[in-house]
Amino acid sequence: MIRFFLLQNRQGKTRLSKWYVPPQSRGTHSVEAEKTRIEAEVHRFVTARDKKYTNFIEYNNYKLIYRRYAGLFFTIAVDVNDNELSYLETIHLFVELLDSYFSNVCELDIVFNFNKVYSILDEFMMAGEIEETSKREILDRVKDMEKME
Amino acid sequence: MATGGVNLSKEFFELLKAIGESKSKQEEDRIIAKEVVRLKQKLETPQSGGMGSPAATNQLLTSKKRAKEFLVRLLYVEMLGHDGSFGYIKAVEMAASSSLFHKRTGYLVCSACLSPEHEFRFMLVNQMQRDLQSSNVLEICGGVLAATALITEDMVPAVSGEVMKLIAHDSDTVRKKVIIALHRFHQLAPETVTREDLVEKLRKVLCDRDPSVMGSSLNVIEALAAEDATVFKDLIPSLVSILKQIGEHRLPSDYDYHRVPAPWIQMKIVRILGIVGKADAAASSGMYEILMDCMTKADVGVNAGYAVVYECVKTIATIYPNPKLLDAAGEAISRFIRSRSHNLKYLGVTGLAMIVEGNPQYAAQHQLVVMDCLEDPDETLQRKTLDLLYRMTNPVNVEFITERILEFLRGSTDLFLKNVLTKRVCSVAERYAPNNAWYIRTITQLFEVSGDMVKQEVAQNLMTLIAEGTGDSEEADMLLRQNAVELYVGLLRDKPGTATKLPRILLETIAWVLGEYGYLSAVCTLDDVLKELCALASVKARLPNSTRKFMLSAVFKLVSQAGTCPPHAATVIDEYTRSKDTDLQQRCLEFQTLLTTAPQILSQVFPVDASAEDLAVDPNLSFLNGYVQQAIANGARPYEKPEDDDDDDDFMDESATNKGSGFKMTPYEKPQTPAAAMAAMRGMGGATPSMPGVSLPPGAGYGASTAPVQANTGAPGAVQLNTRNVANVWGKPQAAAAAPAPPPPAATSNAFASPGASSFGASSTGTNPYLAAAGMSSAPAPPPEPPKTAEQLEKERKAAALFGGMIPGAAPPPPAPASAMSAAAARAAASGATPVAAPAPPPPPAPAPAVEIDLLDMSAWDTPAPAPPPAAAGIDIFAAAPLPAAAPAAPPQVETVSDDEEEAPAGGLAAPAAPAPVPPPNPIDNLDPFAAEGLLGDVQDAPLASLSMGTQKFEFNGVPLGPLEITTAQFGQQWGSCPAVAPLEVQSSKVTTLNAFMDVCSNVGAYKVESIVSTNEGICAGMIGGTHVVLIHGKVSPGGMGAKLNVTVKSTDPSVTGPLAMYMQTLLR
């Protein structure tokens, strides 16, 4: 199961963060503060890694699967016994979705339309599970919604 | 739609731009802070131009647009880690909007920002209910989505009914969301959406005509099957059939991803198959074919395909094994592991770890790659490789693997990982330790590296091991103890001044070991050891008091062994008499008192090497009877048991509780009886900072100090048991580990001889790797043709150390550079990897002598039988103590010899209470410098005075023992029917003849039944209060300085025997 999905740039600015399992609040840290802390930590981990390394990091009692596209890091946190490669491809499928939607996506598209990125994600994953893997199906739903605007 | 900027207000655009261009976090924070102020202002100023304005509708539209943007900006602020709570209410309002897009934005902001316990969530329930009932598919979807993200446990009943209805909705989009939402509800509130409800729905949804609905149901099936797979077993044929259809490209091509048909759905199904087929041969057999098929088809050279293959490997490793599939999985793993991609390598190592446990042969071909992975700079890969190593640990490679894990631990800062690895080192070391010395070294290193992450039990086990040894031979045990002492002395000396920085658990272990066995050190004197400990204890560093107690106890023990208190020790002890910790203070004061007033009993209070001895506990406290009688005689009021005393039950011994109160004790958890508590103390032995219980009655002034000790050690009873197991484990694998080394026939016979061998049967049975290796001179060894670099050779040697015992058929590579692959070299290489030899990678030259040594070692390990029950009698240990004591057979120790603690309850305890130290025979006294100072004489006055009553008749509870005139035949009959026995063995210089013995009995009050001169035996009988029969049997064996008296006291009343035996003992001595 997916715990969270993160999109960060190289400087560590969060472009999108979706939590399916909120973190435990620790001591005086609220859940929100804890989220911020974890996001910063994830950024530190993924940016420190060599390109040749695996795209997986064991992190506490779960695993981070990350992938870098230009200056953007996509990170998914999943349970330890989940299939790493499958989630690596999940990230790629998401990027393909963005690419189709924005036709040749770049970081700016995501910056200026991050709420749309959330909509796409919501049609792709739900409650920590991959809900739909057909690209056409997902994009159709998002476009349906746009018509209503 | 390049930027989409058209939809943004200028303000927002500028904000995004400014954030994008900001150079530092501080700058970003400033920008956001300004934005927050702006947003707050917007929230306060009324947004519409006022009522009745002609452009009202138009303005409403813009205001809505602005409101939406306001929320998006709020989300942006939150995303950058700032607080936007001031605007949440706007988001809730927006969720109620009639415009779908605004509604979605409202929900989005709510689900992203509201914490799980935020009260605004409740305000959304109503809105969700309305959306769920809508006729618009998109609104329904929005409602379902919001419900999964925002619902909390107590809100589930409010929406679950509506959602449940939607499972049959016409729209596939709705259905696929609903099944996931229902699962979410089930997780939150299993009593509202029950498992049964869900399973029933799942069965329908799995057969849905729409593939995406089927696909999303698989998520839920997987999660539920992981909890309990039984209800899904009948779904196997359906799942297999779906998988087959996917493989035949029967799904719409929309689901293809990089030419692989519906990889995610395939993976989910394969995964579910793994869960339902686990450990179920029948269920598994139905999926073998499709798994093979799926794996073959997916192998098309793209990541998505590999992901499917990997999922198949995982499933193959979990279900009931099938050799053909395992081979295929092994093949797939090899390809992963040899891949240049780190990701695939990682999967290969992970996959290998999954199948290697039952099938070590698959690891054989990957030795070098695994070594590479272990050295890889990528920590993720290293960790996985360590995981693999852990799983392939066997008695042969345990040293190498443990070393690697420890090395990794040293460099790691990740607490979670350290915890896992620490546990693993413990488990591996306990299971496969080649010998005890290695175990002690390893655990000590682990203490150093992981410190207090190591469980207290481990330290406890270690100390017990040192104290009890293996029981194989006293010499070996002593050597073991000596090694431990040298190790710890070395540790302290290596770190002058900083030793207190060592982890607490290590310091405590060191203190205990040095206190108990410091005298064994060959490199330094007892005094040196004492100095080290004093230095340690006197450091002002912040040490927990429990640790200080360990240290001071050790100091006490060493002082009493040395028989003299050097000034540095005296200073330390004196210092702690002023400690703020009252327990510590008390200990020091008590020790000081003992030292100054009664130094001759120090050796009994701190007996040497007695931590493993059994204690006899007298639960009736009968040794106090005399005192009580006296007090009553002096007019004291007898103790009356309070009526309501169930609190005290814990402290009563079992026999007392059984016959005592009418409470039924059995259904409760087994109480911590005093016996168990004492056993725990014994386990702690001298480690208990309290005065060891040997000579003290339970609770006689030291109750306070024993309690914290128990708390300290966790559950001591359990620990003790553990240790036994551990010891057994050590015992057997040694034999087993030794087995393979000698030439074939010996190996097999050994393996059979030791039942423990089965524990590593995987590698030793049948396909014994060493045999294969030894005999393989002509076998096709892997060495590549081109000459190897030194590095390569080094790596190969490591690999050999690692894969020893793993690889049937493949020989470890030659150890020495340039060595010809002669049969001899091969054998040397093989032996280099054999169990006992294995001091990591054997140095390149000199393989031949190593073999010799190994064989010798092994024969030594071979012979001993499995460990006998732990030190039954104290005699053993005492005799072995390298004190001058060894000479005379130490009469004062008699108490501890009582090998039958239950039947002679008073034996152990009463002795010290009675004035034991009758002068010199105690050899330790000879060492005692205080003895010379005449202190001894002073102290003795008191006990001797109490001895004087010895000429009187024995009294029990004020009733004197009277003669019972019976015949020898009657005596014989009574003998058998007396349940209570107290055996007694006394070395006496006073009573040396049978007649003298009979006179003593008569003095005590018994009737002389018969003296059998021929065998030097005599029997006497007596009676107490007309009800309790007392029988005495004695045998006198003259010899040496006096005579040895073996006396057995029997009685119908168990409480009589102990005191009488004690009484007689004092008279006879």
Coordinates of C-alpha atoms in Angstrom, one line a residue, chain B residues 163-169 172 175-176 178-180 182 195-218 220-221 224 231-232 234-235 238-239 242:
Chain B
V163 CA -21.7 3.9 -0.6
M164 CA -22.8 0.3 -0.3
K165 CA -25.7 0.9 -2.6
L166 CA -23.4 2.4 -5.2
I167 CA -21.6 -0.9 -5.8
A168 CA -24.2 -1.8 -8.4
H169 CA -24.1 1.6 -10.1
D172 CA -17.8 1.6 -14.0
R175 CA -18.0 1.0 -9.1
K176 CA -14.2 0.8 -9.1
V178 CA -16.7 2.2 -4.4
I179 CA -15.0 -1.1 -3.8
I180 CA -11.8 0.7 -2.7
L182 CA -15.6 0.1 1.1
R195 CA -15.4 -8.6 6.3
E196 CA -18.3 -10.8 5.2
D197 CA -20.1 -7.8 3.5
L198 CA -16.9 -7.0 1.7
V199 CA -16.0 -10.5 0.7
E200 CA -19.5 -11.0 -0.8
K201 CA -19.2 -7.8 -2.8
L202 CA -15.7 -8.7 -3.9
R203 CA -16.9 -11.9 -5.4
K204 CA -19.3 -10.0 -7.7
V205 CA -16.9 -7.2 -8.5
L206 CA -14.1 -9.6 -9.5
C207 CA -16.3 -10.8 -12.3
D208 CA -17.3 -7.3 -13.4
R209 CA -17.5 -6.8 -17.1
D210 CA -15.2 -3.8 -16.8
P211 CA -11.6 -4.6 -16.4
S212 CA -10.8 -1.5 -14.4
V213 CA -13.4 -2.5 -11.8
M214 CA -12.0 -6.0 -11.6
G215 CA -8.5 -4.4 -11.3
S216 CA -9.4 -2.3 -8.4
S217 CA -11.1 -5.1 -6.6
L218 CA -7.8 -7.0 -6.7
V220 CA -8.9 -5.2 -1.8
I221 CA -8.7 -9.0 -2.2
L224 CA -8.1 -9.2 2.9
V231 CA -12.2 -17.6 2.1
F232 CA -10.4 -16.8 -1.2
D234 CA -11.9 -21.1 -4.2
L235 CA -11.1 -18.0 -6.2
S238 CA -11.0 -17.5 -11.5
L239 CA -7.7 -15.7 -10.9
I242 CA -8.1 -13.9 -15.6

